[in-house]
Every structure is written in C-alpha cells, then in structure tokens.
PDB file of C-alpha atoms in Angstrom:
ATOM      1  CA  UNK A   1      86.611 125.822 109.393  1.00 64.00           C
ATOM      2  CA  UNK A   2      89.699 123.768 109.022  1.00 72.00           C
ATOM      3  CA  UNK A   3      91.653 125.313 105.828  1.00 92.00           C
ATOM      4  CA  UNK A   4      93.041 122.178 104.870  1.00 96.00           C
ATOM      5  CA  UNK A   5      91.414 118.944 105.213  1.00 96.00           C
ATOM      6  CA  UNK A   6      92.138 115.560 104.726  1.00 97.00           C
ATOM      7  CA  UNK A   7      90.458 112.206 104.680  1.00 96.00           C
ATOM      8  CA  UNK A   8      90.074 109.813 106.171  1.00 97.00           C
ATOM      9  CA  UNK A   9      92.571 110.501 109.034  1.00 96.00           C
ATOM     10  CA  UNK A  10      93.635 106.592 109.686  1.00 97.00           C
ATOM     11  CA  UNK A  11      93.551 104.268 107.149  1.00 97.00           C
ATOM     12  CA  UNK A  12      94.315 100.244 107.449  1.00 97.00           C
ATOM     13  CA  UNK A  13      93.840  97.913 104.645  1.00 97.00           C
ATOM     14  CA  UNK A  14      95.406  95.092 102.689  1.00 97.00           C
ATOM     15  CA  UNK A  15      98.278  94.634 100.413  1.00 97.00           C
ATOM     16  CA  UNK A  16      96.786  94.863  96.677  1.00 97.00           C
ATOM     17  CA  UNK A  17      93.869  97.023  97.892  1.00 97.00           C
ATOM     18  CA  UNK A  18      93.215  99.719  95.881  1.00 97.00           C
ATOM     19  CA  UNK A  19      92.674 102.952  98.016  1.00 97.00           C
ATOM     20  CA  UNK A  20      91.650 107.160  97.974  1.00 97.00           C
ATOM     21  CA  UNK A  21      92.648 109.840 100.147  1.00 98.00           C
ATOM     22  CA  UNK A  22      90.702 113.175  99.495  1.00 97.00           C
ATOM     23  CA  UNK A  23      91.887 116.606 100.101  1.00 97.00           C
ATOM     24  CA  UNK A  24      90.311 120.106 100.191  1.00 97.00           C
ATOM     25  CA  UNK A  25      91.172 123.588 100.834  1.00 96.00           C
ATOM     26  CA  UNK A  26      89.048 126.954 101.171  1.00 95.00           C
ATOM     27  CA  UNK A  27      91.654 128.872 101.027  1.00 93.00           C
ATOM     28  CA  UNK A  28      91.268 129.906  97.655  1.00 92.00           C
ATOM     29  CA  UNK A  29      95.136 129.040  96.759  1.00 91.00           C
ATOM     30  CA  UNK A  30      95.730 128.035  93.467  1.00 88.00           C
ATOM     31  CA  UNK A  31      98.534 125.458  93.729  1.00 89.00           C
ATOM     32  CA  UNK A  32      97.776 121.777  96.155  1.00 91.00           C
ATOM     33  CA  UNK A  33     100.588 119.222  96.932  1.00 92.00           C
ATOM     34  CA  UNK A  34     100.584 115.913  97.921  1.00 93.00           C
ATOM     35  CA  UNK A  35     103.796 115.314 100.662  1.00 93.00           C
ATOM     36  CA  UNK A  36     104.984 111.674 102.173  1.00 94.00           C
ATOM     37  CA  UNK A  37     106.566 111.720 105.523  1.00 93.00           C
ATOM     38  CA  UNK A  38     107.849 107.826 105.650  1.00 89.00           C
ATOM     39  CA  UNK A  39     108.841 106.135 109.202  1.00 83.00           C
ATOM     40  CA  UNK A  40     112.208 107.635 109.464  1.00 80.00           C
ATOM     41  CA  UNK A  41     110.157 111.106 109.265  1.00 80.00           C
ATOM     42  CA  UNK A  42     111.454 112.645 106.273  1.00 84.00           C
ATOM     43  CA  UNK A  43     109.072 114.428 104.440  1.00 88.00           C
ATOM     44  CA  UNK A  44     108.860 114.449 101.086  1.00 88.00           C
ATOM     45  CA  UNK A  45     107.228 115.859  97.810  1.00 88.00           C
ATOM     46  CA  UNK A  46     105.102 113.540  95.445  1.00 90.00           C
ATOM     47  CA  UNK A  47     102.939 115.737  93.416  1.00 86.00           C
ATOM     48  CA  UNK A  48     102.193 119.050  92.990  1.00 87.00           C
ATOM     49  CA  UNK A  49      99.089 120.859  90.871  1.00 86.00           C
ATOM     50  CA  UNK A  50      98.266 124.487  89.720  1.00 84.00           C
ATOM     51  CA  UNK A  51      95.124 125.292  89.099  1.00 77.00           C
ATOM     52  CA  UNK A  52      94.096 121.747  88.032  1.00 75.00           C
ATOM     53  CA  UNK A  53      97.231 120.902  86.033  1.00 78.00           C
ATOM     54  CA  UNK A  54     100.188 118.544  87.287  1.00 81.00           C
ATOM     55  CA  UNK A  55     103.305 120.514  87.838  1.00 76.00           C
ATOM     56  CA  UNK A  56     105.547 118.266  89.474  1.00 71.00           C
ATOM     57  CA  UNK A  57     105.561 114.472  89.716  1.00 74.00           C
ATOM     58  CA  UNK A  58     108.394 113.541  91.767  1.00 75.00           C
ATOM     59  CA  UNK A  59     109.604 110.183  91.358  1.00 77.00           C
ATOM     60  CA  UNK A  60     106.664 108.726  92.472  1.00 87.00           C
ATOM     61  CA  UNK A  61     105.749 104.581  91.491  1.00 90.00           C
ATOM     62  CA  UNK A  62     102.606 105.143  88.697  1.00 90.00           C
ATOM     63  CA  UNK A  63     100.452 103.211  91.133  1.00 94.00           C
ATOM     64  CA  UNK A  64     100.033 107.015  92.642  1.00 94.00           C
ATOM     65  CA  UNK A  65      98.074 109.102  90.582  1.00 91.00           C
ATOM     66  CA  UNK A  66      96.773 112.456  91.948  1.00 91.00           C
ATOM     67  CA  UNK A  67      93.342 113.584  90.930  1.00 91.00           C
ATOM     68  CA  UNK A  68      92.158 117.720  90.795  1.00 91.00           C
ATOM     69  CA  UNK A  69      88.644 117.640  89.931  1.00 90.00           C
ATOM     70  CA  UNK A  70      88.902 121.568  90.482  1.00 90.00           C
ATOM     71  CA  UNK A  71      90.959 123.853  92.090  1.00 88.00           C
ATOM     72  CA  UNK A  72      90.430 123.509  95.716  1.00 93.00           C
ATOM     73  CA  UNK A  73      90.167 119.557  95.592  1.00 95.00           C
ATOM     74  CA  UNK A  74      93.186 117.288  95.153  1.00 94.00           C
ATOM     75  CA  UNK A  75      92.821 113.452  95.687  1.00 96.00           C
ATOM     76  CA  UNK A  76      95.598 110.525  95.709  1.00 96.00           C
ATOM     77  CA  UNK A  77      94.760 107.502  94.525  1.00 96.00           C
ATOM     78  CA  UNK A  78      96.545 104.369  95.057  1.00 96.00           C
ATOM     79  CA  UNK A  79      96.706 101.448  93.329  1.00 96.00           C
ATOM     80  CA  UNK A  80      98.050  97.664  94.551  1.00 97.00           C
ATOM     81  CA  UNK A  81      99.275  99.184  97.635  1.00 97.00           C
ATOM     82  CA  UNK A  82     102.327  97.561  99.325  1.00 96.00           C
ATOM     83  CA  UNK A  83     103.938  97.469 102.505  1.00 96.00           C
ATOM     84  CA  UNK A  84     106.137 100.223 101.751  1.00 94.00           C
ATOM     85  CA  UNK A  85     103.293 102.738 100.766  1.00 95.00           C
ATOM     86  CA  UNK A  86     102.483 102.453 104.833  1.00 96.00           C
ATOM     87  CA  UNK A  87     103.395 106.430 106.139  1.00 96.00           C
ATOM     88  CA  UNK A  88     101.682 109.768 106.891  1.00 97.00           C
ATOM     89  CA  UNK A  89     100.116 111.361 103.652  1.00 97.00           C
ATOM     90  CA  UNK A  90      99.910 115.393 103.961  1.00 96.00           C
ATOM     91  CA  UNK A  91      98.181 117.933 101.554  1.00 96.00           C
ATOM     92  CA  UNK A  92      98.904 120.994 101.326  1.00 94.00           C
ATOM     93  CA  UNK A  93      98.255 124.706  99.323  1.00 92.00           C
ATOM     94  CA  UNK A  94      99.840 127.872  98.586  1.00 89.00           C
ATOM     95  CA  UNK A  95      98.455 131.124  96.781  1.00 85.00           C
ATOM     96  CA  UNK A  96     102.063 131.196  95.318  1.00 72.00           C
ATOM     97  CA  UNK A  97     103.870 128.502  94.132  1.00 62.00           C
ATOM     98  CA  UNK A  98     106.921 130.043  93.899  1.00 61.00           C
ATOM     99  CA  UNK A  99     107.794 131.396  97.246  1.00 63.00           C
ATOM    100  CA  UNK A 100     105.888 128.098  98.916  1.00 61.00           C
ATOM    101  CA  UNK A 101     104.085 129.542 101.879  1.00 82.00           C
ATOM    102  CA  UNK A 102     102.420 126.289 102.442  1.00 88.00           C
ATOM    103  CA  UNK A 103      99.734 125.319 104.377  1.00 92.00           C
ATOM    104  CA  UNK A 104      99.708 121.528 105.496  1.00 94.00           C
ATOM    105  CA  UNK A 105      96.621 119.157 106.343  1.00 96.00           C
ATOM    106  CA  UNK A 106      96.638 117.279 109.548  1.00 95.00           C
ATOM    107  CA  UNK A 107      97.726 113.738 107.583  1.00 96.00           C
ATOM    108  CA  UNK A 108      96.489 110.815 106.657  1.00 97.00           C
ATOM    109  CA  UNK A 109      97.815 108.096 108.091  1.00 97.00           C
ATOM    110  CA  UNK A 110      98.203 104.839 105.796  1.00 97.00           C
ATOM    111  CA  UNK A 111      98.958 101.075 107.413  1.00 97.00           C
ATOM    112  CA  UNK A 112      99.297  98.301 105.210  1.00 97.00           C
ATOM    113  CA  UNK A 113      98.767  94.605 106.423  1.00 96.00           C
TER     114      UNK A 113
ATOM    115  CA  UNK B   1     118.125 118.848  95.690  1.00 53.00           C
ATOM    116  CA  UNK B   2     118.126 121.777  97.936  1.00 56.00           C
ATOM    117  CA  UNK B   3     120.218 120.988 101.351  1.00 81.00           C
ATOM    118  CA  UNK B   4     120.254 122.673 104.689  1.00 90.00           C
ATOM    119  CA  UNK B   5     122.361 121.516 107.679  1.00 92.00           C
ATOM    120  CA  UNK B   6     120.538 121.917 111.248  1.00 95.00           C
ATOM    121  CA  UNK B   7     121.331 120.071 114.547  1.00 96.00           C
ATOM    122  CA  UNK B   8     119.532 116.876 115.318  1.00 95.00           C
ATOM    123  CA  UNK B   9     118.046 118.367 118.544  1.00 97.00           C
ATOM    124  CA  UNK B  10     118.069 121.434 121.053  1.00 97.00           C
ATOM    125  CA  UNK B  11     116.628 122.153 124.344  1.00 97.00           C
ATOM    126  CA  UNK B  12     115.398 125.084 125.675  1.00 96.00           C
ATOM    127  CA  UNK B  13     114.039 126.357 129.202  1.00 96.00           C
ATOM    128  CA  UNK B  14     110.641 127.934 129.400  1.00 96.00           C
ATOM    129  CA  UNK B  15     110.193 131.425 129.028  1.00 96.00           C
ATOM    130  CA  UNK B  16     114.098 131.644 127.979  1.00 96.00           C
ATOM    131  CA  UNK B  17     115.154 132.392 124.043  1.00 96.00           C
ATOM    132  CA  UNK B  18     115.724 129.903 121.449  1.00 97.00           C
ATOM    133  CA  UNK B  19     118.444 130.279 118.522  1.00 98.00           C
ATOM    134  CA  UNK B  20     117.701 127.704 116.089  1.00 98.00           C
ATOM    135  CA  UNK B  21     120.579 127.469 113.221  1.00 97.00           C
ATOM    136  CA  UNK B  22     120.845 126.358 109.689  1.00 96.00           C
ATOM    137  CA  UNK B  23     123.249 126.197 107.283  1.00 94.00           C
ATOM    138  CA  UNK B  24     122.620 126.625 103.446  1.00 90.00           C
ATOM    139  CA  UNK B  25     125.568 127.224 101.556  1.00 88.00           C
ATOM    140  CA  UNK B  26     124.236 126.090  98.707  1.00 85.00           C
ATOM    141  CA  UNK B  27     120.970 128.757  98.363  1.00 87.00           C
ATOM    142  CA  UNK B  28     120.709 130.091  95.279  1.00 84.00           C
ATOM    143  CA  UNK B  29     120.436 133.945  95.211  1.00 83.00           C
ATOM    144  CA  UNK B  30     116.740 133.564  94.439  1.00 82.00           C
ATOM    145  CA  UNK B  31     116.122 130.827  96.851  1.00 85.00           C
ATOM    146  CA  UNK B  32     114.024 132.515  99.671  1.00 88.00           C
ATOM    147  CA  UNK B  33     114.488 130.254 103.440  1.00 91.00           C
ATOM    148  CA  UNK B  34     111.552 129.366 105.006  1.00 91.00           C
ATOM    149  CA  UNK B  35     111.203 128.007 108.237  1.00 94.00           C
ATOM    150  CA  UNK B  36     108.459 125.591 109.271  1.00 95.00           C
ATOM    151  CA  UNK B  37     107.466 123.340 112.258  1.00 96.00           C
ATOM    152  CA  UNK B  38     105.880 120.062 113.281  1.00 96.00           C
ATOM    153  CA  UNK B  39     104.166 119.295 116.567  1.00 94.00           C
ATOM    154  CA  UNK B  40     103.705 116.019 117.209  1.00 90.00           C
ATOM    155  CA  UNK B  41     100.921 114.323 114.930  1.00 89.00           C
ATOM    156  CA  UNK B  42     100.082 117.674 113.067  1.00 92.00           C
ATOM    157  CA  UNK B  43     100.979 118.713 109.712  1.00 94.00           C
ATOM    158  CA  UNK B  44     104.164 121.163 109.164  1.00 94.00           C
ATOM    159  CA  UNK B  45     103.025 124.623 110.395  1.00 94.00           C
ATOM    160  CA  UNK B  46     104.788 127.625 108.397  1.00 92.00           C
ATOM    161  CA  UNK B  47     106.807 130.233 110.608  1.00 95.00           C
ATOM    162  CA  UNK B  48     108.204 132.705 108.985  1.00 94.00           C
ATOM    163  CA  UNK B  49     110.399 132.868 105.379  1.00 91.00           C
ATOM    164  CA  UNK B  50     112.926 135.466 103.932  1.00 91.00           C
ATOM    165  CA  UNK B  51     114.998 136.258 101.053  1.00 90.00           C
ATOM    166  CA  UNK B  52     117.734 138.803 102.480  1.00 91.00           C
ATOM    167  CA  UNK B  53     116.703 141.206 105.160  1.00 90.00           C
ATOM    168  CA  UNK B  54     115.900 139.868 108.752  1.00 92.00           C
ATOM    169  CA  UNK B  55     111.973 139.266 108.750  1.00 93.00           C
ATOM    170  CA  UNK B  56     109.426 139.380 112.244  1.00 95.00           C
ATOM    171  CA  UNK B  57     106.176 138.089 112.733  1.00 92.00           C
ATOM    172  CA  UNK B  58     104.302 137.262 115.595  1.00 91.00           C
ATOM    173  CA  UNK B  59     105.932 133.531 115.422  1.00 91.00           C
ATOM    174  CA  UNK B  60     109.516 133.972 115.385  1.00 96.00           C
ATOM    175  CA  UNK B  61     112.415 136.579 114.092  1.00 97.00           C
ATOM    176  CA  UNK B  62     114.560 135.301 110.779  1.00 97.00           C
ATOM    177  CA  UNK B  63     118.135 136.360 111.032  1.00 97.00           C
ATOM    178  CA  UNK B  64     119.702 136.096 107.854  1.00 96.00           C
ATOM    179  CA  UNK B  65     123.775 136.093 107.190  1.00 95.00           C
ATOM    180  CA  UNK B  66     124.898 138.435 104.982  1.00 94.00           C
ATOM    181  CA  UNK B  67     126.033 136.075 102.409  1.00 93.00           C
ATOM    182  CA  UNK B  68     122.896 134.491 102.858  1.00 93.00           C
ATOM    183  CA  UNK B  69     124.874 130.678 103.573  1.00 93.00           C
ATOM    184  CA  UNK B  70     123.438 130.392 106.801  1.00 95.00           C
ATOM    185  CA  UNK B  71     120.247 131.689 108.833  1.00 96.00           C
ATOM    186  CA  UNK B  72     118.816 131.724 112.711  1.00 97.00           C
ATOM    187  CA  UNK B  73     115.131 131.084 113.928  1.00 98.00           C
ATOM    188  CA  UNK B  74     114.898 133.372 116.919  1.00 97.00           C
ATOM    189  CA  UNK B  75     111.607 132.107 119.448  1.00 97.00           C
ATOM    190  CA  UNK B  76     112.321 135.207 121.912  1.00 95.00           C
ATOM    191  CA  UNK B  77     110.051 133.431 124.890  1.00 95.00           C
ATOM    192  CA  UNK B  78     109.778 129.345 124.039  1.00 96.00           C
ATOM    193  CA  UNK B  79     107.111 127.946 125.747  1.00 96.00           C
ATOM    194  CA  UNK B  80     106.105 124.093 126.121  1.00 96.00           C
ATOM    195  CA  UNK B  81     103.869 124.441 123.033  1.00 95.00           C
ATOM    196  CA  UNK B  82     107.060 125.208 120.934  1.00 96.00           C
ATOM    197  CA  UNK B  83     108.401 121.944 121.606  1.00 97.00           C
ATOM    198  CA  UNK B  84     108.311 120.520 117.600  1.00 97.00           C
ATOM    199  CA  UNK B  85     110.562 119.097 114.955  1.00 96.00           C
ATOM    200  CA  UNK B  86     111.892 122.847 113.152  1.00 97.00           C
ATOM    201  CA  UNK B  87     112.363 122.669 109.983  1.00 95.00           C
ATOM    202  CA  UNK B  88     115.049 125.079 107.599  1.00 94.00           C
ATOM    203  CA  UNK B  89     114.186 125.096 103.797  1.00 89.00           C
ATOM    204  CA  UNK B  90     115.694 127.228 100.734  1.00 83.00           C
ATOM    205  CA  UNK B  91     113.084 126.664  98.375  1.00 72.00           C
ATOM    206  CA  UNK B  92     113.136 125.143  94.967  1.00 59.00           C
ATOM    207  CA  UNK B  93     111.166 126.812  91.949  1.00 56.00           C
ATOM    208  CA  UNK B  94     107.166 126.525  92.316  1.00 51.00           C
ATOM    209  CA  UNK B  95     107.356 125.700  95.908  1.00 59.00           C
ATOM    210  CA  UNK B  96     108.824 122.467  95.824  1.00 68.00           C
ATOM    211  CA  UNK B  97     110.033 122.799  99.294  1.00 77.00           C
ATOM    212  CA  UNK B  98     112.581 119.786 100.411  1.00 78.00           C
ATOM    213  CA  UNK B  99     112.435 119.253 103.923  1.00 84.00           C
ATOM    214  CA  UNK B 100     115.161 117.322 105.696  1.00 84.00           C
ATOM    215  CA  UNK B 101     115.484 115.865 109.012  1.00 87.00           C
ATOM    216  CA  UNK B 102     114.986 119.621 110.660  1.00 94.00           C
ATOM    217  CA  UNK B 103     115.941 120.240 114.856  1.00 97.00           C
ATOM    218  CA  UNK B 104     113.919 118.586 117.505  1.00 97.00           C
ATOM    219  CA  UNK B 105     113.068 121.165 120.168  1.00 97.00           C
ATOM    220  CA  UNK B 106     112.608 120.265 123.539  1.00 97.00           C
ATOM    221  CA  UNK B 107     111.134 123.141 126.016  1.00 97.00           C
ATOM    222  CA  UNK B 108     111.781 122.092 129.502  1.00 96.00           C
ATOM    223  CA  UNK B 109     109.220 123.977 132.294  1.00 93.00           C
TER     224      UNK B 109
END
C-alpha cells in the first residue's frame, strides 16, 4: 500500500486547459502539502493544510487552488494553465507539522503544450 | 526564508563512508535540521532530523556542531542505491520545509 499517492503520474495538455491532480495518504497524518519542483529542480512549497484547513498559501498565482475534502485527501486544481505551470507536482504528509517529518508522493508530472 | 549552504556535488566509492556537509548559520534555536533525499524520479525521501544532540537511525548518523551553524550526514557504507540529490533543511514553523539546491551524490562501484 503506497502511503502517499498521487494522480495521474504524467499529465500533457493544452495551454488554457483547466486541470486536477488528486492526492491521498493512509497514513493517518493530519497535515498534507502540495510542493513544486520546477526545471531547474528546486523544490518548493505551495500549499499546506491541517486537518482540512489551509495553513499556508505560499505565493502561489490564484489559478491554484488546493482542495481537502477530508483529512487524508488533498487535490490541486488548476485553472488556465500556462507554459510555466509545466514541472513535477509532489504531495506530501506529516503527523506533525511542526517538526516536518514529511512523507513525499512519487510526483506528478505536468507538460504544457 | 530558511538557508543552508551544501556543495553542488560529491562522489563517493562503494562500500566507503560519506560526509555530507551543510552550513546553517542562520538556524534559529528552535529550528530542528532535517535531512532528506531524492533518487532520481521519486519524491524526497526523509533521512534523519535533529535539534541538538547527534541522532542514528538505520539511514544515516546526524552530526550536529555545537553551535548548531553547521551539521554532517554520515552514510557509514554508501552503496550505488545512495546515489541521490541530499538535501539539508532547518525547518520553518508548521513544517514549511525550504529545500534548496541540496548535494548530488555520486557512488562509484
């Protein structure tokens, strides 16, 4: 049972496309993040929840807007996606925010045309 | 924004020991340093993490300065799986961990 999981792995669409990526965890952790790791590999904070409510929002364009449903699911949606949107999407948990043991996904990897 | 310094990139022989450095001068004294890892086309992988005293795990050994500025990632055997991008991070409040451009790690057989 993967503990984090992401999907789909690979995405590909269109500029202006409108677009999901879901996470989960079974884990039972309380807090979820959304990380970007761009081209040049840097890796990067967006959004992060505890126990359903937003606790940080990075400075993120408002065409990203994260989506906890419950505890153990936390979705990205983008809207009007451009070119620059194209990188590797993680997720990731922790039981405790505050010291950050995190647990990552495998990715998702986004290419915009 | 939290900062760490670590060198671009490090080799290592199988089966031989691996020092990994980092600089943090700027840690806070609550700031605990983590240390993470990414294999190629997986997710960041946690390590190990401590606040003052040198931590173990079955991973890795943390040696931690005494003024706490600066910190070592100890791999006492590398082996060809270990070869990764290793991350240093002093972490921010509710786990808002900044990575930066962490040590490549190359294990040669």
């Amino acid at each position: 049972d993967t503990a984090v999981s992401q999907t789909p792995k690979y995405l590909v669409t269109q500029m202006g496309n409108d677009k999901s990526i879901k996470c989960e965890q079974n884990l039972g952790h309380d807090t979820m993040y959304w990380y970007k790791q761009d081209s040049k590999k840097f890796l990067k904070i967006m959004f992060s929840y505890n126990n359903k409510e937003l606790i940080i929002n990075e400075t993120v364009p408002n065409r990203f807007s994260p989506k906890s449903p419950d505890k153990a699911h936390l979705n990205l949606h983008i809207n009007s996606l451009e070119l620059g949107d194209s990188a590797v999407y993680f997720c990731a948990s922790s039981q405790d925010g505050s010291t950050g043991e995190l647990f990552f996904g495998e990715g998702s990897r986004l290419t915009v045309l | 924004d939290a900062k760490t310094t670590q060198p671009n990139s490090m080799e290592s022989n199988e089966e031989e020991p691996v020092h990994l450095p980092c600089n943090h001068s700027t840690i806070s004294g609550t700031d605990y340093i983590h240390w993470y890892r990414q294999l190629p086309s997986q997710g960041p992988e946690y390590v190990i993490h401590g606040l003052t005293s040198n931590v173990n795990n079955r991973m890795a050994s943390l040696a931690i300065a005494e003024d706490r500025k600066s910190s070592t990632l100890i791999l006492h055997r590398a082996t060809l799986r270990d070869a990764a991008v290793y991350y240093c991070i002093h972490g921010g409040s509710q786990g808002n961990l900044i990575f930066g451009k962490g040590t490549k790690l190359s294990v040669k057989p």
